[in-house]
Coordinates of C-alpha atoms in Angstrom, one line a residue:
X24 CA 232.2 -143.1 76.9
X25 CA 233.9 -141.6 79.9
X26 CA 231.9 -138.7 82.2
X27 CA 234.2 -136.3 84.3
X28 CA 233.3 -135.0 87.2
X29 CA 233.1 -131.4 86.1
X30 CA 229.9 -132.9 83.7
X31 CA 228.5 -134.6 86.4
X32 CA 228.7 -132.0 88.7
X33 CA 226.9 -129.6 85.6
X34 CA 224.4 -132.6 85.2
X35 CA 223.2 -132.3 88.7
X36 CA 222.4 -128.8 88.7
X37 CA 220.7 -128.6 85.5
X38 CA 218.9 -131.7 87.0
X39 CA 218.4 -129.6 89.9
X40 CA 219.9 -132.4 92.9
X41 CA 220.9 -130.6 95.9
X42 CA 222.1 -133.8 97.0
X43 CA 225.9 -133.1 98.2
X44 CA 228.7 -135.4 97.7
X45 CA 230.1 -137.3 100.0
X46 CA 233.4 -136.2 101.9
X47 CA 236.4 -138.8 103.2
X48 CA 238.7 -138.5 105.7
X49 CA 242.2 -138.5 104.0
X50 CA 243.5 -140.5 107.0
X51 CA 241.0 -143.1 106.9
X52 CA 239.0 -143.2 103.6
X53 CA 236.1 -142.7 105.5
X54 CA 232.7 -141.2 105.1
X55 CA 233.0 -137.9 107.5
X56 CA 230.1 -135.9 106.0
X57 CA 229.0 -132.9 103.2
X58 CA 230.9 -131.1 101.8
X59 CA 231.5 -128.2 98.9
X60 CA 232.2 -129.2 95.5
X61 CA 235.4 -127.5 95.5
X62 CA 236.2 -129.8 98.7
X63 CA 235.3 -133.3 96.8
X64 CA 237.5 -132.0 93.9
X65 CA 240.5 -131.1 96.1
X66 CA 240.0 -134.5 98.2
X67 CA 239.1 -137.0 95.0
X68 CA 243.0 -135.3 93.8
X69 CA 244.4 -136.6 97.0
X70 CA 242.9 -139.7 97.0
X71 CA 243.2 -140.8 93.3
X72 CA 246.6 -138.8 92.5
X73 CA 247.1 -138.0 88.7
X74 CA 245.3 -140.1 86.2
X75 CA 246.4 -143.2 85.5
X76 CA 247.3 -144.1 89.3
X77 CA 246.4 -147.1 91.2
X78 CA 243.8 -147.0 93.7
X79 CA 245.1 -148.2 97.3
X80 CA 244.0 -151.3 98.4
X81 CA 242.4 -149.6 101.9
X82 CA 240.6 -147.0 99.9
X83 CA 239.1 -150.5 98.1
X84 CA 237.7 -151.6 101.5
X85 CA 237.0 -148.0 102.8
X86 CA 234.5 -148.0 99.4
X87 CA 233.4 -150.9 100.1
X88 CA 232.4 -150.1 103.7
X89 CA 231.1 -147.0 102.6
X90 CA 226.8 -146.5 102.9
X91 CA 225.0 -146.4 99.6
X92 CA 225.0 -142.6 98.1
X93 CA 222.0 -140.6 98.7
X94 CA 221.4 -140.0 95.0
X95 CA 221.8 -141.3 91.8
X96 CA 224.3 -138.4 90.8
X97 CA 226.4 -139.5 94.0
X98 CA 226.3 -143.0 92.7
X99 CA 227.6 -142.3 89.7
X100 CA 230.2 -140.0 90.8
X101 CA 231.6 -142.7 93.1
X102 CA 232.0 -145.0 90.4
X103 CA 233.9 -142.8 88.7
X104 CA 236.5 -141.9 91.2
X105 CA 237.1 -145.4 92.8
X106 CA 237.0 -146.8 88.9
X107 CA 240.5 -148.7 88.0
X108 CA 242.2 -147.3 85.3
X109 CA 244.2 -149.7 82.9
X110 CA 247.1 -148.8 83.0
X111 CA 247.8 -149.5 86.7
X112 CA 251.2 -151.4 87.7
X113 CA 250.2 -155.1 88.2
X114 CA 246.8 -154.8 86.9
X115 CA 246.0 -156.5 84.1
X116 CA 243.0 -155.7 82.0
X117 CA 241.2 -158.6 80.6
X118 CA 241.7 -159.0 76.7
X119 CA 239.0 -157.0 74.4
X120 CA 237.4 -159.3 72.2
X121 CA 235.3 -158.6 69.4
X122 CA 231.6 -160.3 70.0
X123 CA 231.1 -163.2 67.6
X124 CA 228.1 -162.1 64.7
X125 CA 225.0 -164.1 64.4
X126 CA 224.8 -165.6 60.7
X127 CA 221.6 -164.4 59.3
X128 CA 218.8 -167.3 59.1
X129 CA 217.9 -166.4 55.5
X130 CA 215.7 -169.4 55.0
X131 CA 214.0 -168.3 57.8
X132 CA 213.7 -164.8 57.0
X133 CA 212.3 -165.7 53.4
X134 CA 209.7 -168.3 55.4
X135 CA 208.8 -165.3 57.4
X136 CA 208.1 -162.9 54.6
X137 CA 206.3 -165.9 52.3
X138 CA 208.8 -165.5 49.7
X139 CA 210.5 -168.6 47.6
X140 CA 213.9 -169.1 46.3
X141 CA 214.3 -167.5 43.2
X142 CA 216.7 -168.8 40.7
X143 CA 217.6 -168.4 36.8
X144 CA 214.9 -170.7 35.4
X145 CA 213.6 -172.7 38.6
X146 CA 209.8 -173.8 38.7
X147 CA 208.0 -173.2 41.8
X148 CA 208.6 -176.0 44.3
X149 CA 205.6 -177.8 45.4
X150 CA 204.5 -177.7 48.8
X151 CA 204.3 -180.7 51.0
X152 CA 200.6 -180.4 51.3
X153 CA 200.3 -179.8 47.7
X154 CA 199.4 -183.3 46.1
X155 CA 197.7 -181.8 43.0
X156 CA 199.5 -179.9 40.9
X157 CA 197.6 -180.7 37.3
X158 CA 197.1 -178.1 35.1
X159 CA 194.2 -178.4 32.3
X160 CA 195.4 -178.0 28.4
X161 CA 198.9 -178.5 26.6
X162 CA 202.5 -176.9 27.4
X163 CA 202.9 -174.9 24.1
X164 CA 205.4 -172.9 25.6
X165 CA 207.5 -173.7 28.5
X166 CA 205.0 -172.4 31.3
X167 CA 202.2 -171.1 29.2
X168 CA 199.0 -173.9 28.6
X169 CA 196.6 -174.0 25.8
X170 CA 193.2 -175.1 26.6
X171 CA 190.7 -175.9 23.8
X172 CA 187.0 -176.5 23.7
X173 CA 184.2 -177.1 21.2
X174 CA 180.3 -176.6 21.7
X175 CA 178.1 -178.0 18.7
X176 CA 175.6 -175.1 17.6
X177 CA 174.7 -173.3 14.9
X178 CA 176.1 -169.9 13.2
X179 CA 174.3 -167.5 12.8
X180 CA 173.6 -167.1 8.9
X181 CA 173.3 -163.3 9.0
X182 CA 175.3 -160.6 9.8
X183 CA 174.5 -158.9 13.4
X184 CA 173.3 -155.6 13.4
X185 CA 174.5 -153.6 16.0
X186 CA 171.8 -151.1 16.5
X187 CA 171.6 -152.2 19.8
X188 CA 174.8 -150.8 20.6
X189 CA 173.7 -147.4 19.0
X190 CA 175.6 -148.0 16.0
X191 CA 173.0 -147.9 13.3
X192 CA 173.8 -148.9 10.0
X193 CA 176.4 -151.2 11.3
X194 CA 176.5 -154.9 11.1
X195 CA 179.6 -157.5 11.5
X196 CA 179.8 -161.0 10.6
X197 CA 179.5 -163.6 12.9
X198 CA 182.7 -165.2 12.1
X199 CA 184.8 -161.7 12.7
X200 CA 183.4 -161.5 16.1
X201 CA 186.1 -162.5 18.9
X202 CA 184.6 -162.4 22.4
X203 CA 187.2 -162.1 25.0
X204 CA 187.8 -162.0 28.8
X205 CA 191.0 -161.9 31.3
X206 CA 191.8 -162.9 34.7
X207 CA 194.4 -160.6 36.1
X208 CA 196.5 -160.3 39.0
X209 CA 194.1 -157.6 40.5
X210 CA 191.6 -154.7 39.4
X211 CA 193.8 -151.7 40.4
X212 CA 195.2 -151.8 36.9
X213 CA 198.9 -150.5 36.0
X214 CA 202.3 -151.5 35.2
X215 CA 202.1 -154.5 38.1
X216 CA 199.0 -155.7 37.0
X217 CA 199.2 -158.8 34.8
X218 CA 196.9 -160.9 32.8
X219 CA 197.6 -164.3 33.4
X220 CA 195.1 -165.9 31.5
X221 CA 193.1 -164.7 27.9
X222 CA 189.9 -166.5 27.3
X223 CA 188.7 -166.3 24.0
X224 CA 185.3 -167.5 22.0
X225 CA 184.5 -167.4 18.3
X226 CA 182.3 -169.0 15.8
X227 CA 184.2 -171.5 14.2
X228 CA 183.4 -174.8 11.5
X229 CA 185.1 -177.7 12.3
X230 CA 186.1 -180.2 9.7
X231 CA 185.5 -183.3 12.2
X232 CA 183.1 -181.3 14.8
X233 CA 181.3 -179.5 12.7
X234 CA 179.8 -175.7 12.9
X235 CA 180.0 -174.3 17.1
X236 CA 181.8 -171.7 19.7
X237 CA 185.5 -172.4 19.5
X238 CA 186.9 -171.5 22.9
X239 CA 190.7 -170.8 23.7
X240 CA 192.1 -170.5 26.7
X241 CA 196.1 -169.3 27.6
X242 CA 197.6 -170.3 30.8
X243 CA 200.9 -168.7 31.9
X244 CA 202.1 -170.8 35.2
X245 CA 205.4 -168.8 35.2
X246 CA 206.2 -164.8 34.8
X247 CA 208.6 -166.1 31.6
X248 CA 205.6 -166.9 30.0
X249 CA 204.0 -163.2 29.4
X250 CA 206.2 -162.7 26.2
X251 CA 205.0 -166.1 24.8
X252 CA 201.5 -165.6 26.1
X253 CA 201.0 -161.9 24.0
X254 CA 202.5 -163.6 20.8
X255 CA 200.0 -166.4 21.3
X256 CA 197.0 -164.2 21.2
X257 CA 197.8 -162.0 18.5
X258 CA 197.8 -164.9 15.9
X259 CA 194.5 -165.2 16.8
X260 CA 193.8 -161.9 15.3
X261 CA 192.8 -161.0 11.9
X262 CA 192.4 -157.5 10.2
X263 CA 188.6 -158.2 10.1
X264 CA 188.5 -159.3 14.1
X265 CA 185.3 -157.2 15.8
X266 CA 186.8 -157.4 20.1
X267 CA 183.6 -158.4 21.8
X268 CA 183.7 -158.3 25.5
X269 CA 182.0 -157.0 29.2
X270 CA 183.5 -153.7 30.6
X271 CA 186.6 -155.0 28.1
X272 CA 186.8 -151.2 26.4
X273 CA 187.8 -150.2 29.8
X274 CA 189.6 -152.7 31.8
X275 CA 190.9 -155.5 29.6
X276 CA 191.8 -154.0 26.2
X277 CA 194.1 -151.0 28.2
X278 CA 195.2 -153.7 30.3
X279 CA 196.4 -156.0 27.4
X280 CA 197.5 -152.9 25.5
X281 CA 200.2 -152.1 28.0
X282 CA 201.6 -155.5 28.5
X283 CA 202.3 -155.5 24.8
X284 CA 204.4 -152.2 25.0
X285 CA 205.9 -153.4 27.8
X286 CA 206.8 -156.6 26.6
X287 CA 208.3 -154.1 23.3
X288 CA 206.1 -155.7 20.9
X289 CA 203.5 -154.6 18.2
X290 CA 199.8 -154.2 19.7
X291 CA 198.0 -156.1 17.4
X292 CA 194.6 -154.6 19.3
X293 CA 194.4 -151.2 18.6
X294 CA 193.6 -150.9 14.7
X295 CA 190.3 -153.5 15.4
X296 CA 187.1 -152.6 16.1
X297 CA 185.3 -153.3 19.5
X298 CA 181.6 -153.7 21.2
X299 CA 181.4 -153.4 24.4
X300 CA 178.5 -155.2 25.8
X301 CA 178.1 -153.2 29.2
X302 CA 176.6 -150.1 27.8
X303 CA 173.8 -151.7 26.1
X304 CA 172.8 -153.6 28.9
X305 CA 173.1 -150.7 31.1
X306 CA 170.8 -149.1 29.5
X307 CA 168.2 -151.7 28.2
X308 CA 168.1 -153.5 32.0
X309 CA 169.3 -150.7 34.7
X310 CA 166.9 -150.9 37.4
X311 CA 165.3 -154.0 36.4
X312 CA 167.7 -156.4 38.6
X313 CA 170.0 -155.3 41.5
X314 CA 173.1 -154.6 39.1
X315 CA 174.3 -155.4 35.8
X316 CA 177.0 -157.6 36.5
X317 CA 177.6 -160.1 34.3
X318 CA 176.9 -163.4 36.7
X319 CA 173.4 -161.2 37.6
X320 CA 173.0 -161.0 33.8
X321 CA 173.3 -164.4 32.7
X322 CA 171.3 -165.5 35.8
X323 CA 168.4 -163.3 35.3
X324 CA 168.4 -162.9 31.7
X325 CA 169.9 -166.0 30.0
X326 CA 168.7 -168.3 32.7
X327 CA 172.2 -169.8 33.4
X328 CA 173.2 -171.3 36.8
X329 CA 176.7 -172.0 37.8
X330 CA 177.4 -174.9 39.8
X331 CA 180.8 -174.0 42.7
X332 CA 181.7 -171.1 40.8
X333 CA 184.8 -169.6 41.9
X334 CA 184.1 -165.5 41.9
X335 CA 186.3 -163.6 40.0
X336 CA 187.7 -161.4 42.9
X337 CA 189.4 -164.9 44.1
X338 CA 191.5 -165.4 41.0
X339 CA 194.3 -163.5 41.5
X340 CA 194.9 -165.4 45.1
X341 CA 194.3 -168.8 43.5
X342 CA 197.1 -168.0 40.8
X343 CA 199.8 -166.8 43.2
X344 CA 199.5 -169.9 45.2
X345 CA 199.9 -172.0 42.4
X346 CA 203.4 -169.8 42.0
X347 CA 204.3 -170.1 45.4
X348 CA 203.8 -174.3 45.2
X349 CA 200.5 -174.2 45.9
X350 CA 197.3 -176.6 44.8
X351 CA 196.1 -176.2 41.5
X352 CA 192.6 -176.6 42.1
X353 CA 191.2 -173.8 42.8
X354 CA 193.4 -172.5 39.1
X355 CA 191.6 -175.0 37.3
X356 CA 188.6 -173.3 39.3
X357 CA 189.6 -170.2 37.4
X358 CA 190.0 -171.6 34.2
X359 CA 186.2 -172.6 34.6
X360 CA 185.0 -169.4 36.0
X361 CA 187.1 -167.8 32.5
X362 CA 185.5 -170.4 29.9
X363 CA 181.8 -169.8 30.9
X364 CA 182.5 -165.6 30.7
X365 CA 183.3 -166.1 26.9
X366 CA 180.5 -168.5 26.8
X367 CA 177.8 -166.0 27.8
X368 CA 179.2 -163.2 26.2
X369 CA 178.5 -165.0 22.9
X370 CA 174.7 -166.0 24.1
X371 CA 174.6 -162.1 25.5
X372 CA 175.0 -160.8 22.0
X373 CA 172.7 -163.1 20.2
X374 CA 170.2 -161.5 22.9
X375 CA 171.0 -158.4 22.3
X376 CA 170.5 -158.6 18.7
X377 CA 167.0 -160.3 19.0
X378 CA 165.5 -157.8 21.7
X379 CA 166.7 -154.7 19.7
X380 CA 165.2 -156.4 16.2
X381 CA 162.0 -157.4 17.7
X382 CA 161.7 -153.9 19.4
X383 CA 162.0 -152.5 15.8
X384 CA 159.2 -154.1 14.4
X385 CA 157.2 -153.8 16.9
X386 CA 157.3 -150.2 16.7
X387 CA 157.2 -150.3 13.5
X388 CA 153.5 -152.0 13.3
X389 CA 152.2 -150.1 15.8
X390 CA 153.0 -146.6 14.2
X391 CA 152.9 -148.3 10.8
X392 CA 154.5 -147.1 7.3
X393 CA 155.8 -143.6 7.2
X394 CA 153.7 -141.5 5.0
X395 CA 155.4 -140.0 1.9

């Protein structure tokens, strides 16, 4: 970008330097002292000639004899008169070449940003730190797990009334009910929220093992696996299928609901009934302990410990480092944490069902038979 002297001279007095410019002698190329601006155009004309015109080598070694400007306006307007054009006789300019571009460090810009290599159907590569990369249950899909376990103990022979959950009248079968839990990428909930793992209990009879609580576990260790994961769980469902779960009305049913439309499949979950075992216990055991969550619950009310529990609020972290080639330790952490929720949401609802029955008939002795 080139500056003329006219613009320099109008930068000056806008910036308000009173500095003047410095005058030459014509003879001698000389500093002789100030002068008008009128004068240092008239003298830089004789001096430089028309535009384009070498500078004399004695006007070189005048400038370079000459004191330092008293401003940095007179600076720069000495650099511009005494600058060498190109296109002077027997000057050659030095060759413009373009400067040579830096090739991007992507593999260091993707270390920088913690991201991996994606690629059509690549796994997660494991970190070099990352010796244990197990993962409980069996591959029934490619990246979704199955994992399966049995407790011996009795069915209840009777249906459960659920008077308890304001629903007089009402009883379901033990066999129908279907008590469920997720861990999810996060609790803001969403499109970008995902379930990555459906834990599910029910009262099953075993051929080999007998009558117990059946719990089922899915495991997706890739995003492929969603589609897989959702057709998975609905053949679990049957028309007579009673959800059972902890805040699930809320948060995990909705949750699930939209990953089936998204995924563009049927929702098997919104034609089947659901208890919610949150509001009872709100309002049976609100202000009794210092909350009604459901590790405060089973501690307090069912009398159940658990030993290195990994809190909930931890699993989304310990499933994206699995993805990123993590350890898969503190996943089958998770897996743990998931099994005993289903677990105590069966022994909640046996409780349930006992306090609100014995509270009848106690109430019922004490007032005795309604006279007819």
């Amino acid at each position: 970008m080139s500056l003329s002297l006219n613009k320099l001279r109008l930068l000056r007095r806008q910036a308000g330097d009173a500095t003047p410019a410095p005058a030459r002698d014509p003879a001698t190329q000389t500093t002789t002292g100030a002068s008008t601006g009128s004068a240092v155009a008239a003298d830089a004309e004789r001096r430089n000639g028309p535009p384009g015109a070498a500078l004399p080598t004695a006007a070189n070694d005048a400038r370079a004899r000459a004191p330092a400007p008293a401003s940095v306006f007179a600076w720069v307007e000495q650099e511009i008169r005494h600058k060498p054009t190109g296109g002077a006789a027997g000057v050659s300019a030095p060759p413009a070449t373009a400067p040579a571009l830096r090739r991007p460090d992507v593999g260091g810009l993707h270390r920088l940003l913690g991201l991996r290599d994606r690629g059509a159907g690549q796994a997660a590569r494991p970190r070099a730190n990352a010796q244990d990369r197990h993962v409980p249950g069996e591959e029934i899909a490619p990246g979704l797990f199955l994992i399966e376990s049995f407790l011996a103990q009795a069915i209840p022979t009777q249906p459960l009334s659920l008077a308890f959950a304001k629903r007089d009248g009402e009883a379901v079968l033990p066999q129908d009910l279907l008590f469920f839990d997720t861990e999810t990428t996060g609790l803001a909930g969403g499109t970008g929220t995902r379930a990555f793992m459906i834990g599910a209990a029910d009262w099953h009879r075993d051929a080999a093992r007998g009558d117990g609580l059946r719990i089922r576990q899915l495991l997706m260790t890739t995003m492929a696996a969603e589609t897989a994961m959702l057709s998975e769980f609905a053949r679990w469902l049957q028309p007579s299928t009673v959800f059972s779960s902890y805040n699930g009305r809320c948060y995990d049913a909705p949750l699930l609901k939209t990953r089936y439309r998204l995924a563009r499949q049927r929702c098997p979950m919104t034609p089947l009934d659901h208890v919610d075992l949150l509001f009872p216990t709100r309002r049976r055991y609100r202000g009794t302990w210092e909350n009604c969550r459901l590790a405060t619950i089973e501690r307090q009310l069912l009398q159940i410990v658990r030993e290195d529990d990994l809190p909930g609020s931890e699993a989304p972290a310990a499933w994206l480092n699995y993805l990123r080639g993590g350890s898969a330790l503190n996943l089958r952490r998770v897996a743990e944490h998931n099994h005993q929720d289903v677990v105590t949401l069966s022994l909640l609802m046996l409780r349930l069902v006992a306090e609100e029955r014995r509270e009848r008939e106690t109430l019922a002795l004490e007032c005795g038979p309604i006279p007819g």
